[in-house]
Short mmCIF file of C-alpha atoms in Angstrom, two decimals:
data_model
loop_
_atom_site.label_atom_id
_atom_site.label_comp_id
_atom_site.label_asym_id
_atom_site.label_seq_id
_atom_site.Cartn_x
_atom_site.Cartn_y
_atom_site.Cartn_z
CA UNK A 3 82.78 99.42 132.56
CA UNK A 4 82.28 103.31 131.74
CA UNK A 5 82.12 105.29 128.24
CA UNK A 6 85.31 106.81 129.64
CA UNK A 7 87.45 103.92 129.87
CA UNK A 8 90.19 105.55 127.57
CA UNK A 9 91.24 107.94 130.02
CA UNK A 10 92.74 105.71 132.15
CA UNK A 11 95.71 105.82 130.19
CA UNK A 12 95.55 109.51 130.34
CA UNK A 13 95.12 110.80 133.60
CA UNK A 14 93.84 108.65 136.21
CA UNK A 15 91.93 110.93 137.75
CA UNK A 16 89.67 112.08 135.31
CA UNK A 17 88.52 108.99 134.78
CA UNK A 18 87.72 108.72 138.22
CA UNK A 19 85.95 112.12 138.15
CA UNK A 20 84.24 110.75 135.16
CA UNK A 21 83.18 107.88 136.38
CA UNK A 22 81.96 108.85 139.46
CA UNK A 23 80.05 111.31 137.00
CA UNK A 24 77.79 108.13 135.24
CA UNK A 25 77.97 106.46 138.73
CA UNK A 26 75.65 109.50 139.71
CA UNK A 27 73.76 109.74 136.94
CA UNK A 28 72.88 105.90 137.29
CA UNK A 29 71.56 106.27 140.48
CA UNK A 30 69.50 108.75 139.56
CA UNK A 31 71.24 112.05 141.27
CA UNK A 32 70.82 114.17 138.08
CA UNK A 33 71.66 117.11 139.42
CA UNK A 34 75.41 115.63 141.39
CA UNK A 35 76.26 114.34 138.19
CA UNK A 36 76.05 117.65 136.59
CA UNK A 37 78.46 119.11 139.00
CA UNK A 38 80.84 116.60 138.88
CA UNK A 39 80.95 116.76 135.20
CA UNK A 40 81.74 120.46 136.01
CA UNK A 41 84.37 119.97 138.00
CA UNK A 42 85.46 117.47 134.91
CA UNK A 43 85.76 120.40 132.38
CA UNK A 44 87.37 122.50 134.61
CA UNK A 45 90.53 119.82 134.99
CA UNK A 46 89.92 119.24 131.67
CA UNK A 47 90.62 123.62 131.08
CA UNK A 48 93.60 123.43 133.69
CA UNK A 49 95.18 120.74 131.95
CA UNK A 50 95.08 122.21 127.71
CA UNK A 51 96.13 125.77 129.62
CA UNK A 52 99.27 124.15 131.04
CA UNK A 53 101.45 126.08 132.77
CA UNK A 54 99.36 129.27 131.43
CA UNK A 55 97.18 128.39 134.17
CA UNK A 56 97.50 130.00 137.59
CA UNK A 57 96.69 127.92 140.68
CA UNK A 58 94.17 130.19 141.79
CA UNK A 59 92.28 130.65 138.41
CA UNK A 60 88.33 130.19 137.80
CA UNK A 61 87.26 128.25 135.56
CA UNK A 62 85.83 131.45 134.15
CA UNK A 63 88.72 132.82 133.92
CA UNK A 64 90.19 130.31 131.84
CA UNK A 65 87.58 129.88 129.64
CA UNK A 66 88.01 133.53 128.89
CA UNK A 67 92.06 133.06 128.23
CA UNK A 68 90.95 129.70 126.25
CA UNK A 69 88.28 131.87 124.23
CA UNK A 70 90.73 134.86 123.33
CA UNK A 71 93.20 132.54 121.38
CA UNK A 72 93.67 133.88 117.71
CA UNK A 73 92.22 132.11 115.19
CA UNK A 74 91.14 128.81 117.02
CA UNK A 75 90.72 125.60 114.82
CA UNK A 76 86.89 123.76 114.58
CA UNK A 77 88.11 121.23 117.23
CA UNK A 78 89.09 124.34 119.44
CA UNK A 79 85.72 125.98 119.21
CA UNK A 80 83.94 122.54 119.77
CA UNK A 81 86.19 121.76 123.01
CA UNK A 82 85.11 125.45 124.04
CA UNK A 83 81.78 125.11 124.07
CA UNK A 84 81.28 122.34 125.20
CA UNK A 85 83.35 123.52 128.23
CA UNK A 86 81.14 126.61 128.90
CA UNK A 87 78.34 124.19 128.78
CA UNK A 88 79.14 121.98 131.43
CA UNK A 89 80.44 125.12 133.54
CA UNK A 90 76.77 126.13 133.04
CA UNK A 91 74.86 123.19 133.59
CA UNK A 92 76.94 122.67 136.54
CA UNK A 93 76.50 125.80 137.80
CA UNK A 94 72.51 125.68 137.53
CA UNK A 95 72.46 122.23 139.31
CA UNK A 96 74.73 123.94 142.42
CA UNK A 97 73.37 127.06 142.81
CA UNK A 98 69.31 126.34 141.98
CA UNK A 99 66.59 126.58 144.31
CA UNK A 100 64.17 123.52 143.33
CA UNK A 101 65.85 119.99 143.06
CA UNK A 102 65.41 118.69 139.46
CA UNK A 103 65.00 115.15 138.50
CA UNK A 104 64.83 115.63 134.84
CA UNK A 105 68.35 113.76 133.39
CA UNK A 106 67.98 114.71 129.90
CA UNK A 107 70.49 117.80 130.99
CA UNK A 108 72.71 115.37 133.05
CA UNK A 109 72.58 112.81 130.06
CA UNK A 110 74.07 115.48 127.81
CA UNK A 111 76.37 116.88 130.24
CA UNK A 112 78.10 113.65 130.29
CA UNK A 113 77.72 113.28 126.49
CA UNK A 114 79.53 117.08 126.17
CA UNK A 115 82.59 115.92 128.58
CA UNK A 116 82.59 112.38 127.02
CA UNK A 117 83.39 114.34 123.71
CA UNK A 118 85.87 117.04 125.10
CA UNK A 119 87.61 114.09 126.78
CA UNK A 120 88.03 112.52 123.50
CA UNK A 121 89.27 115.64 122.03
CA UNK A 122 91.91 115.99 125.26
CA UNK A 123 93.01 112.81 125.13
CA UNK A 124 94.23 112.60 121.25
CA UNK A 125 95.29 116.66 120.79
CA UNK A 126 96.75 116.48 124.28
CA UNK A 127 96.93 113.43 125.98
CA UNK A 128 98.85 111.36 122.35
CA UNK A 129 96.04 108.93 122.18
CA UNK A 130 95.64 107.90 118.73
CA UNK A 131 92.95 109.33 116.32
CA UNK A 132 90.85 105.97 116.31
CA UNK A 133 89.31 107.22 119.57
CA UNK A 134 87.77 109.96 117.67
CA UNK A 135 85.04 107.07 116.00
CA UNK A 136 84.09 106.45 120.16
CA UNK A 137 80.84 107.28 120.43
CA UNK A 138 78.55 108.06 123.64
CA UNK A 139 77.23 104.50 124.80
CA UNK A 140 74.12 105.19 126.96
CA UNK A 141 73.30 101.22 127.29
CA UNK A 142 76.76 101.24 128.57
CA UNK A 143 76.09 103.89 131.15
CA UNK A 144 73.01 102.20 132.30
CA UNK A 145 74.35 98.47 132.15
CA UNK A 146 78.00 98.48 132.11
CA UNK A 147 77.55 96.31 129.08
CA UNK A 148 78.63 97.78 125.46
CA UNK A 149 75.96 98.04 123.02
CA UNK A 150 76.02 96.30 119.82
CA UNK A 151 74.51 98.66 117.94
CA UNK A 152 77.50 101.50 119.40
CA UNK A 153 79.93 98.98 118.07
CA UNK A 154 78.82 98.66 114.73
CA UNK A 155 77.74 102.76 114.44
CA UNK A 156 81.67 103.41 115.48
CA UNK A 157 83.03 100.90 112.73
CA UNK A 158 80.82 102.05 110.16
CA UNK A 159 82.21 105.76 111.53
CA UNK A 160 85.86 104.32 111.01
CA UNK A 161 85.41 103.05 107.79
CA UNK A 162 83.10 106.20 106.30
CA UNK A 163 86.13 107.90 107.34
CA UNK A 164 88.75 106.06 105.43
CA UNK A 165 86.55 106.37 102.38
CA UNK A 166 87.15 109.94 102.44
CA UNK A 167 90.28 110.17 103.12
CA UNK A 168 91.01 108.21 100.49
CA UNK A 169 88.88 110.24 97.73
CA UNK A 170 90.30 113.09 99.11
CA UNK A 171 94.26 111.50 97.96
CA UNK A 172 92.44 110.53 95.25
CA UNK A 173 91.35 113.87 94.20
CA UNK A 174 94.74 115.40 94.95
CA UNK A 175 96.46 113.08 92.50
CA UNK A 176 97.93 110.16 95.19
CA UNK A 177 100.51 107.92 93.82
CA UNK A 178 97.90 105.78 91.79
CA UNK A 179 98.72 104.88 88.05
CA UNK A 180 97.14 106.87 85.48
CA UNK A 181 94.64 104.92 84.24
CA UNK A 182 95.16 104.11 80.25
CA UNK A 183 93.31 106.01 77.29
CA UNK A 184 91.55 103.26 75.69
CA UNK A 185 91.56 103.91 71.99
CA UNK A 186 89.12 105.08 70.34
CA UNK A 187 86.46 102.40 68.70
CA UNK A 188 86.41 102.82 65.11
CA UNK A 189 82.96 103.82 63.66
CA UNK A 190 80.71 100.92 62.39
CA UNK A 191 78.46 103.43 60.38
CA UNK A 192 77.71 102.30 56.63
CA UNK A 193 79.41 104.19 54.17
CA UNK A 194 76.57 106.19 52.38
CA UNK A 195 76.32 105.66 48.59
CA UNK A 196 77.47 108.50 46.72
CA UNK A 197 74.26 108.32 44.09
CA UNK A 198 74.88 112.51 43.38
CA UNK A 199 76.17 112.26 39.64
CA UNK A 200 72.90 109.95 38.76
CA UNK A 201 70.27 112.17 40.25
CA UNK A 202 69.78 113.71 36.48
CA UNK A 203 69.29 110.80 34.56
CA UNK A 204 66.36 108.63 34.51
CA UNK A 205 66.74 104.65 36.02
CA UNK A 206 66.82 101.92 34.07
CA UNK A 207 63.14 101.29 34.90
CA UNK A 208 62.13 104.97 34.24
CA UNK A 209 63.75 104.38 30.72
CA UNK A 210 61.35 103.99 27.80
CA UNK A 211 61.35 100.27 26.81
CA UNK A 212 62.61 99.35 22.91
CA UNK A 213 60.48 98.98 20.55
CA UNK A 214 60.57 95.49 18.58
CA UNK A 215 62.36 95.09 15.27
CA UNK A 216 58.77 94.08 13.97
CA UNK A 217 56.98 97.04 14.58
CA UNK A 218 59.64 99.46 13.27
CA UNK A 219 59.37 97.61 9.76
CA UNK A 220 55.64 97.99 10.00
CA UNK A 221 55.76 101.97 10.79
CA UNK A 222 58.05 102.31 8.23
CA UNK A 223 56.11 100.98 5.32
CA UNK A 224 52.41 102.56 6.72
CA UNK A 225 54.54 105.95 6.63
CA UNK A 226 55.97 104.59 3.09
CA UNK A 227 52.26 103.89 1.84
CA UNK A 228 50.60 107.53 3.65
CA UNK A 229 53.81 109.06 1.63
CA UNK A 230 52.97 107.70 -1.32
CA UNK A 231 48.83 108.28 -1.34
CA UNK A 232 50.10 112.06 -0.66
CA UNK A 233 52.01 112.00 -3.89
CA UNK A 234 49.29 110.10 -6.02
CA UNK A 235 46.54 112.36 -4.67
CA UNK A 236 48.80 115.95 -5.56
CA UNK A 237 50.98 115.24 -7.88
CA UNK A 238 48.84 112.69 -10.67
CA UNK A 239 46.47 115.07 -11.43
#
């Protein structure tokens, strides 16, 4: 099983080309694997150029006609560069003096074509956007068994995705319902006492208490008797 299964529904031969590619890099010929995943972006150039494409064009040369289009969309650039990456890795492992058996290069040559394949095979090829959740299995490259963990990191890709899509209809005012205005709760405060037109009199325990009936009788004779001493004492003489 290869990480480029989906391309046999696409074009036969790059899958071949491609899996030759992690056949290589299994066995541990690093630097064969990194020119036949340049020869992979090359077909891979050919094929997006079309007809625009002369039979006797370098890759160079189409990478330059790829480069110069006006105004090229994030998926364009990506697909670009990744191209001119495997042209140069490839290119390196051809042309170099001393044999290298480092694969961290040949690992991410294959990741780079696995993702330009992707991006082929849905804007070109009329797979369906799903395949863009794939990601680059490297227990399946070594095994040729799918990793678990892969499985779960492209569903939890798929569904992240449909989250934003939908906040993003969300946001834009989709068909939902608009949600009702609740009414609004009426207030539980206390009504406060309106005690302004007492403030200037006194309370009813600030009030002077009455005096008994007793005790007015009593004051009115002693000021009776005190009147009446006055009189004798001034006017008896």
């Amino acid at each position: 099983m290869s990480n480029f299964e989906f391309l046999k529904s696409i074009n036969e031969n790059l899958y071949i080309i491609a899996a030759d590619a992690e056949n290589l890099f299994r066995d541990k010929y690093f630097e064969q694997c990194m020119a036949q995943t340049r020869r992979l972006g090359e077909h891979l150039c050919r094929l997006v150029m079309g007809e625009a494409a002369k039979p006797d064009d370098t890759f160079d040369a189409m990478l330059a006609t790829l480069k110069d289009t006006p105004s090229p969309s994030e998926i364009e650039k990506e697909f670009i560069d990744d191209l001119y990456f495997l042209k140069k890795a490839g290119n390196k492992a051809v042309h170099s003096l001393n044999v290298s058996n480092d694969g961290k290069e040949a690992l991410e040559c294959l990741e780079r074509a696995f993702e330009a394949s992707i991006n082929y095979a849905v804007y070109k090829g009329g797979a369906s956007e799903d395949l863009l959740n794939k990601v680059f299995d490297e227990e399946l490259l070594i095994t040729g068994k799918k990793s678990k963990k892969i499985s779960l990191q492209e569903e939890y890709i798929a569904k992240k995705k449909q989250w934003i899509e939908e906040e993003k209809r969300l946001s834009q005012g989709g068909d939902e319902e608009e949600p009702k205005k609740s009414k609004p709760k009426k207030s539980k405060k206390k009504k406060k006492k309106n005690n302004d037109a007492f403030e200037d009199y006194p309370s009813e325990a600030q009030q002077e208490p009455k005096k008994p009936l007793w005790r007015e009788i009593l004051e009115t004779i002693l000021a009776g008797v005190v009147i009446y001493v006055c009189y004798l004492l001034f006017f008896t003489k």
